[in-house]
Short mmCIF file of C-alpha atoms and ligand atoms in Angstrom, two decimals:
data_model
loop_
_atom_site.label_atom_id
_atom_site.label_comp_id
_atom_site.label_asym_id
_atom_site.label_seq_id
_atom_site.Cartn_x
_atom_site.Cartn_y
_atom_site.Cartn_z
CA MET A 1 190.72 -28.81 44.37
CA SER A 2 187.07 -29.13 43.46
CA GLN A 3 184.81 -30.98 45.87
CA ALA A 4 182.26 -33.69 45.12
CA PHE A 5 178.96 -32.71 43.52
CA LEU A 6 176.42 -31.61 46.13
CA PRO A 7 172.87 -32.39 44.89
CA PHE A 8 169.93 -30.24 46.02
CA SER A 9 168.22 -33.33 47.44
CA ARG A 10 169.06 -36.95 48.14
CA PRO A 11 167.08 -39.64 49.97
CA THR A 12 168.67 -41.30 53.00
CA ILE A 13 168.04 -45.07 52.97
CA ASP A 14 169.67 -47.09 55.74
CA GLU A 15 170.73 -50.76 55.69
CA GLU A 16 167.82 -51.69 57.93
CA THR A 17 165.43 -50.44 55.23
CA ILE A 18 167.22 -52.37 52.51
CA ALA A 19 167.01 -55.55 54.63
CA ALA A 20 163.30 -54.93 55.37
CA VAL A 21 162.54 -54.52 51.66
CA GLY A 22 164.37 -57.80 51.00
CA GLU A 23 162.21 -59.50 53.59
CA VAL A 24 159.00 -58.27 51.95
CA LEU A 25 160.25 -59.37 48.52
CA ARG A 26 160.92 -62.87 49.88
CA SER A 27 157.66 -63.08 51.79
CA GLY A 28 155.35 -64.06 48.93
CA TRP A 29 153.18 -60.95 49.42
CA ILE A 30 154.53 -57.84 47.70
CA THR A 31 151.46 -55.73 46.84
CA SER A 32 149.07 -54.06 49.36
CA GLY A 33 149.00 -56.17 52.51
CA PRO A 34 150.16 -56.19 56.13
CA LYS A 35 152.90 -53.55 55.63
CA VAL A 36 150.39 -51.11 54.11
CA GLN A 37 148.07 -51.66 57.08
CA ALA A 38 150.94 -51.17 59.54
CA PHE A 39 152.10 -48.02 57.75
CA GLU A 40 148.57 -46.55 57.81
CA LYS A 41 148.35 -47.32 61.53
CA LEU A 42 151.72 -45.68 62.22
CA LEU A 43 150.77 -42.56 60.23
CA SER A 44 147.44 -42.40 62.05
CA ASP A 45 149.21 -42.63 65.43
CA TYR A 46 151.59 -39.87 64.31
CA LEU A 47 148.62 -37.67 63.32
CA SER A 48 146.71 -37.88 66.61
CA GLY A 49 144.62 -40.90 65.61
CA ARG A 50 143.00 -39.39 62.52
CA ILE A 51 142.16 -41.89 59.76
CA VAL A 52 144.88 -42.25 57.13
CA ARG A 53 144.81 -44.17 53.84
CA THR A 54 147.89 -44.72 51.64
CA PHE A 55 148.15 -44.44 47.86
CA ASN A 56 150.75 -44.71 45.13
CA SER A 57 151.26 -40.92 44.88
CA GLY A 58 150.58 -37.64 46.61
CA THR A 59 148.74 -36.53 43.48
CA CYS A 60 145.93 -39.10 43.33
CA THR A 61 145.34 -38.42 47.05
CA MET A 62 144.15 -34.90 46.22
CA GLU A 63 142.10 -36.02 43.24
CA ILE A 64 140.40 -38.62 45.43
CA ALA A 65 139.76 -36.06 48.20
CA LEU A 66 137.98 -33.86 45.63
CA ARG A 67 135.93 -36.87 44.47
CA ILE A 68 135.00 -37.81 48.04
CA ALA A 69 133.85 -34.20 48.54
CA GLY A 70 131.68 -34.55 45.43
CA ILE A 71 133.47 -31.79 43.56
CA GLY A 72 133.19 -31.82 39.77
CA PRO A 73 131.99 -29.89 36.71
CA GLY A 74 130.64 -26.42 37.52
CA ASP A 75 132.55 -26.21 40.80
CA GLU A 76 135.44 -23.82 41.43
CA VAL A 77 138.48 -24.75 43.51
CA ILE A 78 140.92 -22.06 44.68
CA THR A 79 144.64 -22.79 44.79
CA THR A 80 148.08 -21.24 44.50
CA PRO A 81 149.96 -20.66 41.22
CA ILE A 82 153.28 -21.56 42.94
CA SER A 83 153.26 -25.31 43.44
CA TRP A 84 154.05 -28.50 41.63
CA VAL A 85 151.60 -28.62 38.69
CA ALA A 86 149.89 -31.65 40.29
CA THR A 87 148.05 -29.31 42.67
CA ALA A 88 146.11 -27.66 39.84
CA ASN A 89 145.97 -30.70 37.55
CA VAL A 90 143.82 -32.64 40.03
CA ILE A 91 141.19 -29.90 39.83
CA LEU A 92 141.03 -30.33 36.04
CA GLU A 93 141.12 -34.10 36.46
CA VAL A 94 137.76 -34.10 38.32
CA GLY A 95 136.24 -31.68 35.80
CA ALA A 96 136.19 -28.68 38.15
CA THR A 97 137.53 -25.18 37.42
CA PRO A 98 140.85 -24.05 38.92
CA VAL A 99 140.87 -20.51 40.30
CA PHE A 100 144.23 -19.10 41.34
CA ALA A 101 144.89 -16.64 44.15
CA ASP A 102 148.26 -14.84 44.13
CA ILE A 103 150.92 -15.59 46.73
CA ASP A 104 152.35 -13.65 49.65
CA PRO A 105 155.84 -12.45 48.60
CA VAL A 106 157.30 -13.18 52.06
CA THR A 107 155.97 -16.71 52.74
CA ARG A 108 155.53 -17.59 49.02
CA ASN A 109 152.36 -19.38 50.09
CA ILE A 110 148.85 -18.54 48.91
CA ASP A 111 147.72 -15.10 50.16
CA LEU A 112 144.59 -15.68 52.26
CA ASP A 113 143.26 -12.16 51.55
CA LYS A 114 143.38 -13.04 47.84
CA VAL A 115 141.65 -16.34 48.58
CA GLU A 116 138.74 -14.50 50.20
CA ALA A 117 138.55 -12.11 47.26
CA ALA A 118 138.41 -15.04 44.80
CA ILE A 119 135.43 -16.76 46.44
CA THR A 120 132.26 -16.89 44.31
CA PRO A 121 128.95 -18.76 44.73
CA ALA A 122 130.54 -21.61 42.69
CA THR A 123 133.53 -22.03 45.02
CA ARG A 124 133.52 -25.41 46.74
CA ALA A 125 137.05 -25.94 48.04
CA ILE A 126 140.49 -24.47 48.74
CA ILE A 127 143.74 -26.34 48.11
CA PRO A 128 146.47 -24.52 50.08
CA VAL A 129 150.09 -25.61 49.62
CA TYR A 130 152.73 -25.39 52.37
CA LEU A 131 155.70 -24.55 50.18
CA SER A 132 158.96 -25.98 51.53
CA GLY A 133 157.00 -27.13 54.60
CA LEU A 134 155.94 -23.69 55.89
CA PRO A 135 152.23 -23.75 56.74
CA VAL A 136 149.82 -20.91 55.99
CA ASP A 137 147.97 -19.23 58.88
CA MET A 138 145.89 -22.30 59.69
CA ASP A 139 143.46 -20.46 61.99
CA ARG A 140 142.63 -17.97 59.27
CA LEU A 141 142.42 -20.69 56.59
CA TYR A 142 139.85 -22.67 58.55
CA SER A 143 137.88 -19.60 59.56
CA ILE A 144 137.56 -18.63 55.88
CA ALA A 145 136.51 -22.20 55.02
CA ALA A 146 133.91 -22.27 57.80
CA LYS A 147 132.52 -18.84 56.92
CA HIS A 148 131.99 -19.76 53.26
CA ASN A 149 131.16 -23.43 53.80
CA LEU A 150 134.16 -24.68 51.79
CA ARG A 151 136.06 -27.95 51.92
CA VAL A 152 139.83 -27.79 52.39
CA VAL A 153 142.19 -30.24 50.71
CA GLU A 154 145.55 -29.43 52.26
CA ASP A 155 148.37 -30.09 49.81
CA ALA A 156 150.74 -30.95 52.64
CA ALA A 157 152.94 -32.97 50.24
CA GLN A 158 156.02 -31.21 51.63
CA ALA A 159 154.84 -30.73 55.21
CA LEU A 160 155.03 -34.04 57.09
CA GLY A 161 156.61 -33.08 60.42
CA SER A 162 155.58 -29.42 60.16
CA THR A 163 153.40 -27.97 62.91
CA TRP A 164 150.99 -25.14 63.64
CA LYS A 165 150.86 -23.87 67.23
CA GLY A 166 152.40 -27.15 68.43
CA LYS A 167 149.99 -29.38 66.51
CA ARG A 168 151.24 -31.47 63.61
CA ILE A 169 150.00 -30.55 60.15
CA GLY A 170 147.46 -33.25 59.24
CA SER A 171 146.51 -33.90 62.87
CA PHE A 172 143.63 -31.38 62.62
CA GLY A 173 141.53 -29.78 59.91
CA ASP A 174 139.80 -31.28 56.86
CA PHE A 175 141.53 -33.46 54.20
CA ALA A 176 145.33 -33.46 54.30
CA SER A 177 147.45 -34.98 51.55
CA PHE A 178 151.09 -35.99 51.96
CA SER A 179 153.59 -37.23 49.37
CA PHE A 180 156.32 -39.83 49.87
CA GLN A 181 158.00 -39.14 46.52
CA ALA A 182 161.78 -39.68 46.56
CA ASN A 183 162.75 -36.07 47.39
CA LYS A 184 160.29 -35.61 50.26
CA ASN A 185 161.45 -35.64 53.91
CA ILE A 186 160.00 -39.14 54.34
CA THR A 187 159.89 -41.32 51.24
CA THR A 188 158.52 -44.64 49.97
CA ALA A 189 160.23 -44.05 46.56
CA GLU A 190 156.79 -43.05 45.26
CA GLY A 191 153.63 -42.83 47.32
CA GLY A 192 151.28 -40.66 49.30
CA CYS A 193 148.63 -40.67 51.98
CA LEU A 194 145.36 -38.92 52.63
CA VAL A 195 143.99 -37.99 56.04
CA VAL A 196 140.19 -38.20 56.06
CA ASN A 197 137.54 -37.18 58.56
CA ASN A 198 135.45 -40.28 59.21
CA ALA A 199 134.82 -43.95 58.39
CA ASP A 200 132.53 -43.13 55.43
CA GLU A 201 135.25 -41.04 53.78
CA ALA A 202 137.80 -43.78 54.49
CA ARG A 203 135.57 -46.38 52.78
CA LEU A 204 135.18 -44.10 49.76
CA ALA A 205 138.95 -43.52 49.66
CA GLU A 206 139.46 -47.30 49.60
CA LYS A 207 136.98 -47.65 46.74
CA TYR A 208 138.50 -44.87 44.66
CA ARG A 209 141.98 -46.33 45.05
CA LEU A 210 140.94 -49.77 43.77
CA GLN A 211 138.44 -49.69 40.88
CA GLY A 212 135.48 -48.84 43.10
CA VAL A 213 135.34 -52.40 44.36
CA THR A 214 133.65 -53.47 47.57
CA ARG A 215 133.75 -57.05 48.77
CA SER A 216 131.73 -59.02 51.25
CA GLY A 217 132.22 -62.73 51.73
CA PHE A 218 133.74 -65.02 49.09
CA ASP A 219 131.66 -64.05 46.06
CA GLY A 220 130.19 -60.69 47.07
CA LEU A 221 132.01 -58.31 44.74
CA GLU A 222 130.30 -55.09 43.74
CA VAL A 223 131.38 -51.88 41.97
CA ASP A 224 129.30 -48.74 42.51
CA VAL A 225 131.74 -45.85 41.91
CA LEU A 226 134.34 -45.31 39.17
CA GLY A 227 137.65 -45.91 40.93
CA GLY A 228 141.16 -46.26 39.57
CA LYS A 229 144.33 -48.11 40.44
CA PHE A 230 146.08 -46.12 43.14
CA ASN A 231 147.02 -48.59 45.89
CA MET A 232 150.41 -48.58 47.65
CA THR A 233 152.51 -51.77 47.61
CA ASP A 234 153.94 -53.49 50.70
CA VAL A 235 157.40 -52.91 49.20
CA ALA A 236 156.80 -49.15 49.36
CA ALA A 237 155.03 -49.29 52.74
CA VAL A 238 157.93 -51.07 54.44
CA ILE A 239 160.28 -48.29 53.25
CA GLY A 240 157.86 -45.80 54.81
CA LEU A 241 157.70 -47.77 58.08
CA CYS A 242 161.51 -47.62 58.35
CA GLN A 243 161.68 -43.95 57.30
CA MET A 244 159.09 -42.90 59.90
CA GLN A 245 161.42 -44.12 62.67
CA HIS A 246 163.59 -41.12 61.83
CA ILE A 247 161.05 -38.36 61.22
CA ASP A 248 161.79 -36.33 64.35
CA ALA A 249 165.55 -36.56 63.79
CA VAL A 250 165.12 -35.61 60.12
CA THR A 251 163.04 -32.53 61.00
CA GLU A 252 165.52 -31.47 63.68
CA LYS A 253 168.47 -31.94 61.34
CA ARG A 254 166.82 -29.88 58.60
CA ARG A 255 166.03 -27.08 61.04
CA ALA A 256 169.68 -27.08 62.14
CA LEU A 257 170.85 -26.92 58.52
CA ALA A 258 168.44 -24.04 57.84
CA LYS A 259 169.84 -22.17 60.85
CA ARG A 260 173.31 -22.72 59.46
CA TYR A 261 172.17 -21.27 56.11
CA PHE A 262 170.96 -18.08 57.82
CA ALA A 263 174.20 -17.78 59.80
CA ALA A 264 176.34 -18.34 56.70
CA PHE A 265 174.39 -15.83 54.59
CA GLY A 266 174.68 -13.30 57.41
CA LYS A 267 172.51 -10.33 58.25
CA GLY A 268 173.56 -8.10 55.36
CA PHE A 269 173.06 -10.66 52.56
CA GLU A 270 169.67 -9.50 51.30
CA GLN A 271 170.72 -5.83 51.25
CA GLU A 272 174.06 -6.48 49.60
CA PHE A 273 172.94 -8.96 46.91
CA GLY A 274 169.28 -8.03 46.36
CA ALA A 275 168.24 -11.65 46.90
CA GLN A 276 165.49 -12.77 49.28
CA LEU A 277 165.89 -15.45 51.96
CA PRO A 278 162.98 -17.58 53.21
CA VAL A 279 161.03 -16.83 56.41
CA ALA A 280 163.26 -17.73 59.37
CA ASP A 281 160.74 -20.10 60.96
CA PHE A 282 162.24 -22.78 63.22
CA GLU A 283 159.04 -23.70 64.98
CA ASN A 284 156.51 -24.71 62.33
CA SER A 285 158.42 -25.52 59.14
CA ASN A 286 160.03 -28.92 58.55
CA TRP A 287 162.41 -27.18 56.10
CA HIS A 288 161.61 -29.48 53.19
CA MET A 289 163.50 -26.98 51.01
CA PHE A 290 165.69 -23.91 51.50
CA GLN A 291 164.69 -21.51 48.75
CA ILE A 292 165.91 -18.05 47.83
CA VAL A 293 164.53 -15.59 45.30
CA LEU A 294 167.22 -14.18 43.02
CA PRO A 295 167.49 -10.49 42.15
CA ASP A 296 165.92 -9.61 38.77
CA ARG A 297 169.34 -8.80 37.33
CA MET A 298 170.35 -12.49 37.59
CA PRO A 299 168.63 -14.81 35.10
CA ARG A 300 167.89 -18.09 36.84
CA ALA A 301 169.32 -20.29 34.08
CA VAL A 302 172.65 -18.43 34.28
CA PHE A 303 172.67 -18.79 38.07
CA MET A 304 171.94 -22.53 37.90
CA GLU A 305 174.63 -23.09 35.29
CA LYS A 306 177.26 -21.21 37.30
CA MET A 307 176.33 -23.08 40.49
CA GLN A 308 176.54 -26.37 38.60
CA ALA A 309 180.03 -25.37 37.46
CA GLN A 310 180.93 -25.08 41.16
CA ASN A 311 179.52 -28.59 41.76
CA ILE A 312 176.40 -27.39 43.58
CA GLY A 313 173.02 -28.76 42.44
CA ILE A 314 170.20 -26.24 42.28
CA GLY A 315 166.51 -27.04 41.97
CA TYR A 316 163.71 -24.94 40.56
CA HIS A 317 160.41 -25.20 42.51
CA TYR A 318 158.23 -23.98 40.84
CA PRO A 319 157.36 -22.14 37.64
CA ALA A 320 153.98 -20.36 37.95
CA ILE A 321 151.35 -22.93 36.98
CA HIS A 322 149.02 -20.48 35.24
CA LEU A 323 151.72 -19.69 32.64
CA LEU A 324 152.12 -23.33 31.58
CA LYS A 325 150.62 -24.05 28.15
CA LEU A 326 147.78 -26.23 29.42
CA TYR A 327 146.63 -23.35 31.63
CA ARG A 328 147.27 -20.55 29.13
CA GLU A 329 144.98 -22.47 26.78
CA ARG A 330 142.33 -22.12 29.47
CA GLY A 331 142.59 -18.34 29.49
CA PHE A 332 145.26 -17.64 32.10
CA LYS A 333 147.91 -15.15 31.10
CA GLU A 334 150.92 -13.10 32.14
CA GLY A 335 150.01 -10.26 34.49
CA MET A 336 147.22 -12.05 36.36
CA TYR A 337 149.29 -13.04 39.42
CA PRO A 338 152.33 -10.73 39.43
CA VAL A 339 153.85 -11.88 42.73
CA ALA A 340 153.72 -15.53 41.67
CA GLU A 341 155.11 -14.65 38.26
CA ARG A 342 158.19 -12.97 39.71
CA VAL A 343 158.78 -15.69 42.30
CA GLY A 344 158.15 -18.37 39.67
CA ARG A 345 160.82 -16.78 37.50
CA GLN A 346 163.48 -16.15 40.16
CA ILE A 347 163.10 -18.79 42.89
CA VAL A 348 165.79 -21.44 43.33
CA THR A 349 166.19 -24.36 45.73
CA LEU A 350 169.53 -24.76 47.49
CA PRO A 351 170.83 -28.15 48.69
CA MET A 352 168.89 -29.50 51.68
CA PHE A 353 168.73 -33.13 52.80
CA SER A 354 169.29 -34.81 56.11
CA ALA A 355 172.67 -36.39 55.27
CA MET A 356 174.20 -32.94 54.60
CA VAL A 357 176.83 -31.53 56.94
CA GLU A 358 177.40 -27.90 57.93
CA ASN A 359 180.36 -27.63 55.58
CA ASP A 360 178.04 -28.45 52.66
CA VAL A 361 175.87 -25.46 53.65
CA ASP A 362 178.91 -23.21 53.82
CA ARG A 363 180.06 -24.38 50.39
CA ALA A 364 176.63 -23.69 48.90
CA VAL A 365 176.47 -20.22 50.46
CA ASP A 366 179.99 -19.30 49.31
CA ALA A 367 179.05 -20.37 45.79
CA VAL A 368 175.79 -18.34 45.85
CA LYS A 369 177.67 -15.24 46.97
CA SER A 370 180.40 -15.66 44.35
CA VAL A 371 177.84 -16.15 41.57
CA LEU A 372 175.72 -13.16 42.66
CA LYS A 373 178.71 -10.80 43.02
C1 LIG B 1 155.53 -33.73 45.60
C2 LIG B 1 154.38 -32.82 45.50
C3 LIG B 1 153.14 -33.21 44.97
C4 LIG B 1 152.92 -34.51 44.26
O1 LIG B 1 153.28 -35.62 44.93
P1 LIG B 1 153.58 -36.96 44.12
O2 LIG B 1 153.74 -37.97 45.21
O3 LIG B 1 154.84 -36.73 43.34
O4 LIG B 1 152.42 -37.25 43.25
C5 LIG B 1 152.08 -32.33 45.00
N1 LIG B 1 152.21 -31.11 45.53
C6 LIG B 1 153.39 -30.68 46.04
C7 LIG B 1 153.44 -29.31 46.63
C8 LIG B 1 154.50 -31.51 46.03
O5 LIG B 1 155.66 -31.06 46.52
#
């Protein structure tokens, strides 16, 4: 008998959240208001008191961080080719030049040696990505940034709840951007937040998220920077407030599921099937995703189709950004970042969400093994 479809990701929304959203909807104030302020305060408390501002995505957060840093035309920003395309798009959005550095085949994160090699006199910032919630070597990242006087915009979209040497990602460092998109460990349906360094940056973040407007008194409205429309609603913020009650449990549950994946695959899996498991990190990663890299003999589309036929949903995060048309038109081509190209071709995301049970993991692993045989 075939079992129910197991998606690769699914948000967990409890009845308390649904009731809280209803309350906001009935309250007469549904856009940015008291819930947004409370959510920002809660996130700030969670991140050791650093200043946090919320937005309507984890994409505009990074664009705004680049604007606050004064990065624009003529400036180079180094990032990874293996991320959601948003990470590179924001560099183009502010008129700066994206520079890619290849990834480490083991962590699948940006290779910090390659970052150093890519630095030129025009380099102004680095955007590292913590793929599936696994951070890069944060000590090394910030020592490179300090040595070359670069800003860091951490694309921590997937890394809320991840840590480095016992400190939460976002609780130290320069800018950190998180996403609350539906598939992320903590969601507001859509949304994001940016951790900034001081009150001046926070004021600028507020301006950029709402048309550049500053107000003082009843008729003192002024606009002195070109902002957009990026504010979070109270409807979204109240979802986030409820979700944050569970963040520690969610992280623990995901780590337990990841452990179960390793146990179910078993020690000989990589040797026998030629596939590559993720780094077995149960200390730093929040296990936003559990990703494996398929052997070259197995085309990803065939794998995904066969898994689908066994009622297992498989995700694909991510194709190498530099090979997308928009980037090829800017001179990037096949062969430039060979590690990213292979990973971008062969990586797949197995089911991972906090409502999963161990039997779901076993089902997914059995299916992977039968398809790879
Ligand atoms: C989700 C995600 C983003 C974008 O976040 P949105 O909230 O969807 O705009 C950016 N980078 C990475 C690595 C992500 O996973």
